[in-house]
Amino acid sequence: MIYIRSFIFCGIVCAIAQMILDNTKLTPGHITTIFVVVGSFLDVCNIYDHMILWAGGGALVPITSFGHLLIHSAMDKATSTNFIGLLTGMFNLTAAGITSAIVFSFFLSLLFKPKD
Amino acid sequence: MNEKKYSALVKKHTPKEDVFKNAMIAFLIGGVMGIMGQGLIDIYSYMCDISTKEASSYMIITLIFFGCLFTCLGWFDKLVNFAKCGLIIPITGFAHAVQSATLEYKREGMITGIGANMFKLAGSVIVFGVVSAYTFGLLRLLVMGG
Protein backbone atom coordinates (compact mmCIF):
# COMPACT_ATOMS: atom_id res chain seq x y z
CA MET A 1 0.00 0.00 0.00
CA ILE A 2 2.82 2.40 0.86
CA TYR A 3 4.24 1.72 -2.60
CA ILE A 4 1.07 2.95 -4.30
CA ARG A 5 0.98 6.05 -2.10
CA SER A 6 4.65 6.86 -2.78
CA PHE A 7 3.98 6.37 -6.53
CA ILE A 8 1.08 8.82 -6.40
CA PHE A 9 2.83 11.44 -4.29
CA CYS A 10 6.14 11.50 -6.19
CA GLY A 11 4.29 11.36 -9.51
CA ILE A 12 2.07 14.32 -8.67
CA VAL A 13 5.05 16.44 -7.58
CA CYS A 14 6.86 15.68 -10.86
CA ALA A 15 3.71 16.32 -12.93
CA ILE A 16 3.21 19.74 -11.27
CA ALA A 17 6.83 20.62 -12.06
CA GLN A 18 6.37 19.50 -15.67
CA MET A 19 3.25 21.64 -16.05
CA ILE A 20 5.09 24.69 -14.67
CA LEU A 21 7.97 23.99 -17.06
CA ASP A 22 5.69 23.73 -20.10
CA ASN A 23 3.43 26.69 -19.39
CA THR A 24 5.97 29.28 -18.23
CA LYS A 25 9.41 30.43 -19.32
CA LEU A 26 11.14 29.16 -16.17
CA THR A 27 14.16 26.85 -16.56
CA PRO A 28 14.61 23.57 -14.64
CA GLY A 29 17.02 25.44 -12.34
CA HIS A 30 14.28 27.87 -11.34
CA ILE A 31 11.83 25.06 -10.70
CA THR A 32 14.12 22.99 -8.47
CA THR A 33 14.89 26.13 -6.45
CA ILE A 34 11.19 26.96 -6.11
CA PHE A 35 10.46 23.40 -4.99
CA VAL A 36 13.15 23.52 -2.29
CA VAL A 37 11.66 26.76 -0.93
CA VAL A 38 8.18 25.22 -1.04
CA GLY A 39 9.46 22.15 0.83
CA SER A 40 10.92 24.25 3.62
CA PHE A 41 7.76 26.38 3.75
CA LEU A 42 5.59 23.28 4.16
CA ASP A 43 7.57 22.37 7.28
CA VAL A 44 6.52 25.57 9.09
CA CYS A 45 3.37 23.87 10.37
CA ASN A 46 4.78 20.32 10.20
CA ILE A 47 2.71 19.58 7.07
CA TYR A 48 5.59 17.84 5.31
CA ASP A 49 6.11 15.46 8.24
CA HIS A 50 2.55 14.23 7.76
CA MET A 51 3.25 13.82 4.04
CA ILE A 52 6.29 11.64 4.81
CA LEU A 53 4.23 9.53 7.20
CA TRP A 54 1.60 9.13 4.47
CA ALA A 55 3.81 8.58 1.42
CA GLY A 56 7.00 7.14 2.92
CA GLY A 57 9.89 7.09 0.47
CA GLY A 58 7.81 8.83 -2.17
CA ALA A 59 8.01 12.05 -0.16
CA LEU A 60 11.75 11.68 0.51
CA VAL A 61 12.81 11.32 -3.14
CA PRO A 62 11.69 14.70 -4.62
CA ILE A 63 13.88 17.76 -4.09
CA THR A 64 11.22 19.24 -1.76
CA SER A 65 12.50 16.87 0.93
CA PHE A 66 15.87 18.66 0.76
CA GLY A 67 14.28 21.91 1.96
CA HIS A 68 12.28 19.96 4.52
CA LEU A 69 15.38 18.23 5.93
CA LEU A 70 17.26 21.56 6.19
CA ILE A 71 14.60 23.25 8.33
CA HIS A 72 13.78 20.04 10.21
CA SER A 73 17.36 19.54 11.44
CA ALA A 74 17.68 23.26 12.24
CA MET A 75 14.50 23.18 14.32
CA ASP A 76 15.56 19.96 16.06
CA LYS A 77 18.72 21.65 17.26
CA ALA A 78 16.93 24.92 18.02
CA THR A 79 14.61 23.26 20.52
CA SER A 80 17.59 22.50 22.77
CA THR A 81 19.95 25.43 22.11
CA ASN A 82 17.49 28.14 20.95
CA PHE A 83 18.46 30.66 18.24
CA ILE A 84 22.06 29.52 17.76
CA GLY A 85 20.74 26.06 16.93
CA LEU A 86 19.41 27.37 13.62
CA LEU A 87 23.01 27.98 12.57
CA THR A 88 24.70 24.95 14.12
CA GLY A 89 22.13 22.33 13.13
CA MET A 90 21.22 23.37 9.60
CA PHE A 91 23.10 20.61 7.75
CA ASN A 92 22.72 17.76 10.26
CA LEU A 93 20.37 15.65 8.14
CA THR A 94 21.32 16.80 4.63
CA ALA A 95 25.02 16.18 5.24
CA ALA A 96 24.70 12.70 3.68
CA GLY A 97 23.29 14.07 0.44
CA ILE A 98 25.63 17.02 0.01
CA THR A 99 28.79 15.17 1.02
CA SER A 100 28.05 12.17 -1.18
CA ALA A 101 27.25 14.43 -4.15
CA ILE A 102 30.60 16.23 -3.74
CA VAL A 103 32.67 13.07 -3.21
CA PHE A 104 31.08 10.96 -5.97
CA SER A 105 31.12 13.75 -8.55
CA PHE A 106 34.75 14.59 -7.78
CA PHE A 107 36.06 11.05 -8.13
CA LEU A 108 33.85 10.18 -11.09
CA SER A 109 34.95 13.33 -12.93
CA LEU A 110 38.55 12.15 -12.58
CA LEU A 111 37.61 8.84 -14.21
CA PHE A 112 35.34 10.01 -17.05
CA LYS A 113 35.71 12.42 -19.93
CA PRO A 114 32.86 14.83 -20.78
CA LYS A 115 30.47 13.59 -23.45
CA ASP A 116 29.20 16.12 -25.96
CA MET B 1 1.76 41.39 -43.86
CA ASN B 2 0.51 43.00 -40.69
CA GLU B 3 1.55 42.04 -37.21
CA LYS B 4 -1.52 40.01 -36.40
CA LYS B 5 -1.16 37.81 -39.44
CA TYR B 6 2.52 37.35 -38.73
CA SER B 7 2.01 36.23 -35.15
CA ALA B 8 -0.70 33.83 -36.33
CA LEU B 9 1.74 32.40 -38.85
CA VAL B 10 4.44 32.02 -36.21
CA LYS B 11 1.98 30.28 -33.92
CA LYS B 12 1.02 27.86 -36.68
CA HIS B 13 4.57 26.80 -37.40
CA THR B 14 6.00 26.56 -33.87
CA PRO B 15 6.12 22.88 -32.94
CA LYS B 16 3.38 22.13 -30.44
CA GLU B 17 4.43 20.48 -27.20
CA ASP B 18 1.84 18.12 -25.93
CA VAL B 19 1.47 19.45 -22.39
CA PHE B 20 -0.81 16.70 -21.16
CA LYS B 21 1.38 13.90 -22.53
CA ASN B 22 4.51 15.43 -20.99
CA ALA B 23 2.77 15.73 -17.62
CA MET B 24 1.64 12.09 -17.81
CA ILE B 25 5.17 10.87 -18.63
CA ALA B 26 6.60 12.95 -15.76
CA PHE B 27 3.91 11.51 -13.48
CA LEU B 28 4.73 7.90 -14.43
CA ILE B 29 8.54 8.24 -14.28
CA GLY B 30 8.37 10.27 -11.07
CA GLY B 31 6.10 7.65 -9.56
CA VAL B 32 8.54 4.89 -10.48
CA MET B 33 11.31 6.91 -8.80
CA GLY B 34 9.13 7.16 -5.68
CA ILE B 35 8.59 3.39 -5.66
CA MET B 36 12.35 2.85 -6.08
CA GLY B 37 12.98 5.16 -3.12
CA GLN B 38 10.54 3.28 -0.89
CA GLY B 39 11.87 -0.08 -2.14
CA LEU B 40 15.46 0.88 -1.37
CA ILE B 41 14.45 2.02 2.13
CA ASP B 42 12.75 -1.36 2.74
CA ILE B 43 15.70 -3.33 1.33
CA TYR B 44 18.29 -1.43 3.38
CA SER B 45 16.34 -1.56 6.61
CA TYR B 46 15.78 -5.30 6.13
CA MET B 47 19.31 -6.23 5.03
CA CYS B 48 21.40 -3.95 7.26
CA ASP B 49 19.00 -4.10 10.21
CA ILE B 50 18.85 -0.31 10.68
CA SER B 51 16.12 2.21 11.44
CA THR B 52 13.99 3.73 8.67
CA LYS B 53 15.60 7.13 9.19
CA GLU B 54 19.08 5.71 8.65
CA ALA B 55 17.89 3.70 5.66
CA SER B 56 16.40 6.80 4.03
CA SER B 57 19.77 8.54 4.00
CA TYR B 58 21.32 5.36 2.52
CA MET B 59 18.62 5.55 -0.17
CA ILE B 60 19.46 9.19 -0.94
CA ILE B 61 23.17 8.32 -1.22
CA THR B 62 22.37 5.44 -3.61
CA LEU B 63 20.20 7.62 -5.86
CA ILE B 64 22.86 10.35 -5.93
CA PHE B 65 25.53 7.78 -6.86
CA PHE B 66 23.49 6.47 -9.77
CA GLY B 67 22.59 10.02 -10.86
CA CYS B 68 26.32 10.88 -11.00
CA LEU B 69 27.27 7.63 -12.75
CA PHE B 70 24.57 7.88 -15.42
CA THR B 71 25.56 11.50 -16.10
CA CYS B 72 29.18 10.41 -16.59
CA LEU B 73 28.16 7.64 -18.99
CA GLY B 74 26.04 10.12 -20.97
CA TRP B 75 22.79 8.22 -20.37
CA PHE B 76 21.16 10.79 -18.12
CA ASP B 77 20.66 13.45 -20.81
CA LYS B 78 18.98 10.92 -23.09
CA LEU B 79 16.72 9.78 -20.25
CA VAL B 80 15.84 13.38 -19.34
CA ASN B 81 14.89 14.10 -22.96
CA PHE B 82 12.26 11.44 -22.59
CA ALA B 83 11.27 11.69 -18.93
CA LYS B 84 11.72 15.46 -18.44
CA CYS B 85 10.75 16.55 -14.91
CA GLY B 86 10.27 12.94 -13.83
CA LEU B 87 14.04 12.77 -13.34
CA ILE B 88 14.87 16.44 -12.66
CA ILE B 89 12.69 16.86 -9.57
CA PRO B 90 13.88 13.72 -7.71
CA ILE B 91 17.25 13.99 -5.97
CA THR B 92 18.91 12.56 -9.12
CA GLY B 93 18.42 15.99 -10.74
CA PHE B 94 20.59 17.55 -8.02
CA ALA B 95 23.30 14.95 -8.62
CA HIS B 96 23.06 15.56 -12.37
CA ALA B 97 23.50 19.32 -11.90
CA VAL B 98 26.62 18.83 -9.75
CA GLN B 99 28.14 16.18 -12.01
CA SER B 100 27.54 17.94 -15.32
CA ALA B 101 29.12 21.16 -14.02
CA THR B 102 32.15 19.18 -12.77
CA LEU B 103 32.60 17.37 -16.08
CA GLU B 104 32.16 20.52 -18.12
CA TYR B 105 34.82 22.52 -16.27
CA LYS B 106 37.25 19.64 -15.80
CA ARG B 107 39.51 20.86 -18.60
CA GLU B 108 40.17 24.12 -16.71
CA GLY B 109 42.10 22.25 -14.05
CA MET B 110 41.51 20.83 -10.60
CA ILE B 111 41.25 24.02 -8.52
CA THR B 112 39.93 26.64 -10.92
CA GLY B 113 37.87 24.12 -12.86
CA ILE B 114 36.40 21.37 -10.69
CA GLY B 115 36.70 23.07 -7.32
CA ALA B 116 35.41 26.49 -8.31
CA ASN B 117 32.58 25.38 -10.58
CA MET B 118 31.19 22.28 -8.86
CA PHE B 119 28.14 24.14 -7.53
CA LYS B 120 27.66 26.39 -10.53
CA LEU B 121 24.23 24.90 -11.28
CA ALA B 122 23.27 23.25 -7.99
CA GLY B 123 24.44 26.13 -5.79
CA SER B 124 21.13 27.97 -6.09
CA VAL B 125 19.35 24.99 -4.56
CA ILE B 126 21.61 25.04 -1.49
CA VAL B 127 21.64 28.84 -1.12
CA PHE B 128 17.89 29.31 -1.38
CA GLY B 129 17.24 26.18 0.67
CA VAL B 130 19.40 27.43 3.54
CA VAL B 131 18.12 31.01 3.35
CA SER B 132 14.47 29.95 3.29
CA ALA B 133 15.00 27.33 6.00
CA TYR B 134 16.67 29.95 8.21
CA THR B 135 13.92 32.50 7.62
CA PHE B 136 11.07 30.08 8.19
CA GLY B 137 12.86 28.57 11.19
CA LEU B 138 13.29 32.03 12.75
CA LEU B 139 9.62 32.73 12.05
CA ARG B 140 8.65 29.48 13.73
CA LEU B 141 10.82 30.15 16.78
CA LEU B 142 9.48 33.68 17.21
CA VAL B 143 5.83 32.97 16.54
CA MET B 144 5.30 29.43 17.83
CA GLY B 145 8.31 29.02 20.09
CA GLY B 146 9.71 25.89 18.39
GROMACS .gro file of C-alpha atoms in nm:
model
  262
    1MET     CA    1   0.000   0.000   0.000
    2ILE     CA    2   0.282   0.240   0.086
    3TYR     CA    3   0.424   0.172  -0.260
    4ILE     CA    4   0.107   0.295  -0.430
    5ARG     CA    5   0.098   0.605  -0.210
    6SER     CA    6   0.465   0.686  -0.278
    7PHE     CA    7   0.398   0.637  -0.653
    8ILE     CA    8   0.108   0.882  -0.640
    9PHE     CA    9   0.283   1.144  -0.429
   10CYS     CA   10   0.614   1.150  -0.619
   11GLY     CA   11   0.429   1.136  -0.951
   12ILE     CA   12   0.207   1.432  -0.867
   13VAL     CA   13   0.505   1.644  -0.758
   14CYS     CA   14   0.686   1.568  -1.086
   15ALA     CA   15   0.371   1.632  -1.293
   16ILE     CA   16   0.321   1.974  -1.127
   17ALA     CA   17   0.683   2.062  -1.206
   18GLN     CA   18   0.637   1.950  -1.567
   19MET     CA   19   0.325   2.164  -1.605
   20ILE     CA   20   0.509   2.469  -1.467
   21LEU     CA   21   0.797   2.399  -1.706
   22ASP     CA   22   0.569   2.373  -2.010
   23ASN     CA   23   0.343   2.669  -1.939
   24THR     CA   24   0.597   2.928  -1.823
   25LYS     CA   25   0.941   3.043  -1.932
   26LEU     CA   26   1.114   2.916  -1.617
   27THR     CA   27   1.416   2.685  -1.656
   28PRO     CA   28   1.461   2.357  -1.464
   29GLY     CA   29   1.702   2.544  -1.234
   30HIS     CA   30   1.428   2.787  -1.134
   31ILE     CA   31   1.183   2.506  -1.070
   32THR     CA   32   1.412   2.299  -0.847
   33THR     CA   33   1.489   2.613  -0.645
   34ILE     CA   34   1.119   2.696  -0.611
   35PHE     CA   35   1.046   2.340  -0.499
   36VAL     CA   36   1.315   2.352  -0.229
   37VAL     CA   37   1.166   2.676  -0.093
   38VAL     CA   38   0.818   2.522  -0.104
   39GLY     CA   39   0.946   2.215   0.083
   40SER     CA   40   1.092   2.425   0.362
   41PHE     CA   41   0.776   2.638   0.375
   42LEU     CA   42   0.559   2.328   0.416
   43ASP     CA   43   0.757   2.237   0.728
   44VAL     CA   44   0.652   2.557   0.909
   45CYS     CA   45   0.337   2.387   1.037
   46ASN     CA   46   0.478   2.032   1.020
   47ILE     CA   47   0.271   1.958   0.707
   48TYR     CA   48   0.559   1.784   0.531
   49ASP     CA   49   0.611   1.546   0.824
   50HIS     CA   50   0.255   1.423   0.776
   51MET     CA   51   0.325   1.382   0.404
   52ILE     CA   52   0.629   1.164   0.481
   53LEU     CA   53   0.423   0.953   0.720
   54TRP     CA   54   0.160   0.913   0.447
   55ALA     CA   55   0.381   0.858   0.142
   56GLY     CA   56   0.700   0.714   0.292
   57GLY     CA   57   0.989   0.709   0.047
   58GLY     CA   58   0.781   0.883  -0.217
   59ALA     CA   59   0.801   1.205  -0.016
   60LEU     CA   60   1.175   1.168   0.051
   61VAL     CA   61   1.281   1.132  -0.314
   62PRO     CA   62   1.169   1.470  -0.462
   63ILE     CA   63   1.388   1.776  -0.409
   64THR     CA   64   1.122   1.924  -0.176
   65SER     CA   65   1.250   1.687   0.093
   66PHE     CA   66   1.587   1.866   0.076
   67GLY     CA   67   1.428   2.191   0.196
   68HIS     CA   68   1.228   1.996   0.452
   69LEU     CA   69   1.538   1.823   0.593
   70LEU     CA   70   1.726   2.156   0.619
   71ILE     CA   71   1.460   2.325   0.833
   72HIS     CA   72   1.378   2.004   1.021
   73SER     CA   73   1.736   1.954   1.144
   74ALA     CA   74   1.768   2.326   1.224
   75MET     CA   75   1.450   2.318   1.432
   76ASP     CA   76   1.556   1.996   1.606
   77LYS     CA   77   1.872   2.165   1.726
   78ALA     CA   78   1.693   2.492   1.802
   79THR     CA   79   1.461   2.326   2.052
   80SER     CA   80   1.759   2.250   2.277
   81THR     CA   81   1.995   2.543   2.211
   82ASN     CA   82   1.749   2.814   2.095
   83PHE     CA   83   1.846   3.066   1.824
   84ILE     CA   84   2.206   2.952   1.776
   85GLY     CA   85   2.074   2.606   1.693
   86LEU     CA   86   1.941   2.737   1.362
   87LEU     CA   87   2.301   2.798   1.257
   88THR     CA   88   2.470   2.495   1.412
   89GLY     CA   89   2.213   2.233   1.313
   90MET     CA   90   2.122   2.337   0.960
   91PHE     CA   91   2.310   2.061   0.775
   92ASN     CA   92   2.272   1.776   1.026
   93LEU     CA   93   2.037   1.565   0.814
   94THR     CA   94   2.132   1.680   0.463
   95ALA     CA   95   2.502   1.618   0.524
   96ALA     CA   96   2.470   1.270   0.368
   97GLY     CA   97   2.329   1.407   0.044
   98ILE     CA   98   2.563   1.702   0.001
   99THR     CA   99   2.879   1.517   0.102
  100SER     CA  100   2.805   1.217  -0.118
  101ALA     CA  101   2.725   1.443  -0.415
  102ILE     CA  102   3.060   1.623  -0.374
  103VAL     CA  103   3.267   1.307  -0.321
  104PHE     CA  104   3.108   1.096  -0.597
  105SER     CA  105   3.112   1.375  -0.855
  106PHE     CA  106   3.475   1.459  -0.778
  107PHE     CA  107   3.606   1.105  -0.813
  108LEU     CA  108   3.385   1.018  -1.109
  109SER     CA  109   3.495   1.333  -1.293
  110LEU     CA  110   3.855   1.215  -1.258
  111LEU     CA  111   3.761   0.884  -1.421
  112PHE     CA  112   3.534   1.001  -1.705
  113LYS     CA  113   3.571   1.242  -1.993
  114PRO     CA  114   3.286   1.483  -2.078
  115LYS     CA  115   3.047   1.359  -2.345
  116ASP     CA  116   2.920   1.612  -2.596
  117MET     CA  117   0.176   4.139  -4.386
  118ASN     CA  118   0.051   4.300  -4.069
  119GLU     CA  119   0.155   4.204  -3.721
  120LYS     CA  120  -0.152   4.001  -3.640
  121LYS     CA  121  -0.116   3.781  -3.944
  122TYR     CA  122   0.252   3.735  -3.873
  123SER     CA  123   0.201   3.623  -3.515
  124ALA     CA  124  -0.070   3.383  -3.633
  125LEU     CA  125   0.174   3.240  -3.885
  126VAL     CA  126   0.444   3.202  -3.621
  127LYS     CA  127   0.198   3.028  -3.392
  128LYS     CA  128   0.102   2.786  -3.668
  129HIS     CA  129   0.457   2.680  -3.740
  130THR     CA  130   0.600   2.656  -3.387
  131PRO     CA  131   0.612   2.288  -3.294
  132LYS     CA  132   0.338   2.213  -3.044
  133GLU     CA  133   0.443   2.048  -2.720
  134ASP     CA  134   0.184   1.812  -2.593
  135VAL     CA  135   0.147   1.945  -2.239
  136PHE     CA  136  -0.081   1.670  -2.116
  137LYS     CA  137   0.138   1.390  -2.253
  138ASN     CA  138   0.451   1.543  -2.099
  139ALA     CA  139   0.277   1.573  -1.762
  140MET     CA  140   0.164   1.209  -1.781
  141ILE     CA  141   0.517   1.087  -1.863
  142ALA     CA  142   0.660   1.295  -1.576
  143PHE     CA  143   0.391   1.151  -1.348
  144LEU     CA  144   0.473   0.790  -1.443
  145ILE     CA  145   0.854   0.824  -1.428
  146GLY     CA  146   0.837   1.027  -1.107
  147GLY     CA  147   0.610   0.765  -0.956
  148VAL     CA  148   0.854   0.489  -1.048
  149MET     CA  149   1.131   0.691  -0.880
  150GLY     CA  150   0.913   0.716  -0.568
  151ILE     CA  151   0.859   0.339  -0.566
  152MET     CA  152   1.235   0.285  -0.608
  153GLY     CA  153   1.298   0.516  -0.312
  154GLN     CA  154   1.054   0.328  -0.089
  155GLY     CA  155   1.187  -0.008  -0.214
  156LEU     CA  156   1.546   0.088  -0.137
  157ILE     CA  157   1.445   0.202   0.213
  158ASP     CA  158   1.275  -0.136   0.274
  159ILE     CA  159   1.570  -0.333   0.133
  160TYR     CA  160   1.829  -0.143   0.338
  161SER     CA  161   1.634  -0.156   0.661
  162TYR     CA  162   1.578  -0.530   0.613
  163MET     CA  163   1.931  -0.623   0.503
  164CYS     CA  164   2.140  -0.395   0.726
  165ASP     CA  165   1.900  -0.410   1.021
  166ILE     CA  166   1.885  -0.031   1.068
  167SER     CA  167   1.612   0.221   1.144
  168THR     CA  168   1.399   0.373   0.867
  169LYS     CA  169   1.560   0.713   0.919
  170GLU     CA  170   1.908   0.571   0.865
  171ALA     CA  171   1.789   0.370   0.566
  172SER     CA  172   1.640   0.680   0.403
  173SER     CA  173   1.977   0.854   0.400
  174TYR     CA  174   2.132   0.536   0.252
  175MET     CA  175   1.862   0.555  -0.017
  176ILE     CA  176   1.946   0.919  -0.094
  177ILE     CA  177   2.317   0.832  -0.122
  178THR     CA  178   2.237   0.544  -0.361
  179LEU     CA  179   2.020   0.762  -0.586
  180ILE     CA  180   2.286   1.035  -0.593
  181PHE     CA  181   2.553   0.778  -0.686
  182PHE     CA  182   2.349   0.647  -0.977
  183GLY     CA  183   2.259   1.002  -1.086
  184CYS     CA  184   2.632   1.088  -1.100
  185LEU     CA  185   2.727   0.763  -1.275
  186PHE     CA  186   2.457   0.788  -1.542
  187THR     CA  187   2.556   1.150  -1.610
  188CYS     CA  188   2.918   1.041  -1.659
  189LEU     CA  189   2.816   0.764  -1.899
  190GLY     CA  190   2.604   1.012  -2.097
  191TRP     CA  191   2.279   0.822  -2.037
  192PHE     CA  192   2.116   1.079  -1.812
  193ASP     CA  193   2.066   1.345  -2.081
  194LYS     CA  194   1.898   1.092  -2.309
  195LEU     CA  195   1.672   0.978  -2.025
  196VAL     CA  196   1.584   1.338  -1.934
  197ASN     CA  197   1.489   1.410  -2.296
  198PHE     CA  198   1.226   1.144  -2.259
  199ALA     CA  199   1.127   1.169  -1.893
  200LYS     CA  200   1.172   1.546  -1.844
  201CYS     CA  201   1.075   1.655  -1.491
  202GLY     CA  202   1.027   1.294  -1.383
  203LEU     CA  203   1.404   1.277  -1.334
  204ILE     CA  204   1.487   1.644  -1.266
  205ILE     CA  205   1.269   1.686  -0.957
  206PRO     CA  206   1.388   1.372  -0.771
  207ILE     CA  207   1.725   1.399  -0.597
  208THR     CA  208   1.891   1.256  -0.912
  209GLY     CA  209   1.842   1.599  -1.074
  210PHE     CA  210   2.059   1.755  -0.802
  211ALA     CA  211   2.330   1.495  -0.862
  212HIS     CA  212   2.306   1.556  -1.237
  213ALA     CA  213   2.350   1.932  -1.190
  214VAL     CA  214   2.662   1.883  -0.975
  215GLN     CA  215   2.814   1.618  -1.201
  216SER     CA  216   2.754   1.794  -1.532
  217ALA     CA  217   2.912   2.116  -1.402
  218THR     CA  218   3.215   1.918  -1.277
  219LEU     CA  219   3.260   1.737  -1.608
  220GLU     CA  220   3.216   2.052  -1.812
  221TYR     CA  221   3.482   2.252  -1.627
  222LYS     CA  222   3.725   1.964  -1.580
  223ARG     CA  223   3.951   2.086  -1.860
  224GLU     CA  224   4.017   2.412  -1.671
  225GLY     CA  225   4.210   2.225  -1.405
  226MET     CA  226   4.151   2.083  -1.060
  227ILE     CA  227   4.125   2.402  -0.852
  228THR     CA  228   3.993   2.664  -1.092
  229GLY     CA  229   3.787   2.412  -1.286
  230ILE     CA  230   3.640   2.137  -1.069
  231GLY     CA  231   3.670   2.307  -0.732
  232ALA     CA  232   3.541   2.649  -0.831
  233ASN     CA  233   3.258   2.538  -1.058
  234MET     CA  234   3.119   2.228  -0.886
  235PHE     CA  235   2.814   2.414  -0.753
  236LYS     CA  236   2.766   2.639  -1.053
  237LEU     CA  237   2.423   2.490  -1.128
  238ALA     CA  238   2.327   2.325  -0.799
  239GLY     CA  239   2.444   2.613  -0.579
  240SER     CA  240   2.113   2.797  -0.609
  241VAL     CA  241   1.935   2.499  -0.456
  242ILE     CA  242   2.161   2.504  -0.149
  243VAL     CA  243   2.164   2.884  -0.112
  244PHE     CA  244   1.789   2.931  -0.138
  245GLY     CA  245   1.724   2.618   0.067
  246VAL     CA  246   1.940   2.743   0.354
  247VAL     CA  247   1.812   3.101   0.335
  248SER     CA  248   1.447   2.995   0.329
  249ALA     CA  249   1.500   2.733   0.600
  250TYR     CA  250   1.667   2.995   0.821
  251THR     CA  251   1.392   3.250   0.762
  252PHE     CA  252   1.107   3.008   0.819
  253GLY     CA  253   1.286   2.857   1.119
  254LEU     CA  254   1.329   3.203   1.275
  255LEU     CA  255   0.962   3.273   1.205
  256ARG     CA  256   0.865   2.948   1.373
  257LEU     CA  257   1.082   3.015   1.678
  258LEU     CA  258   0.948   3.368   1.721
  259VAL     CA  259   0.583   3.297   1.654
  260MET     CA  260   0.530   2.943   1.783
  261GLY     CA  261   0.831   2.902   2.009
  262GLY     CA  262   0.971   2.589   1.839
   0.00000   0.00000   0.00000
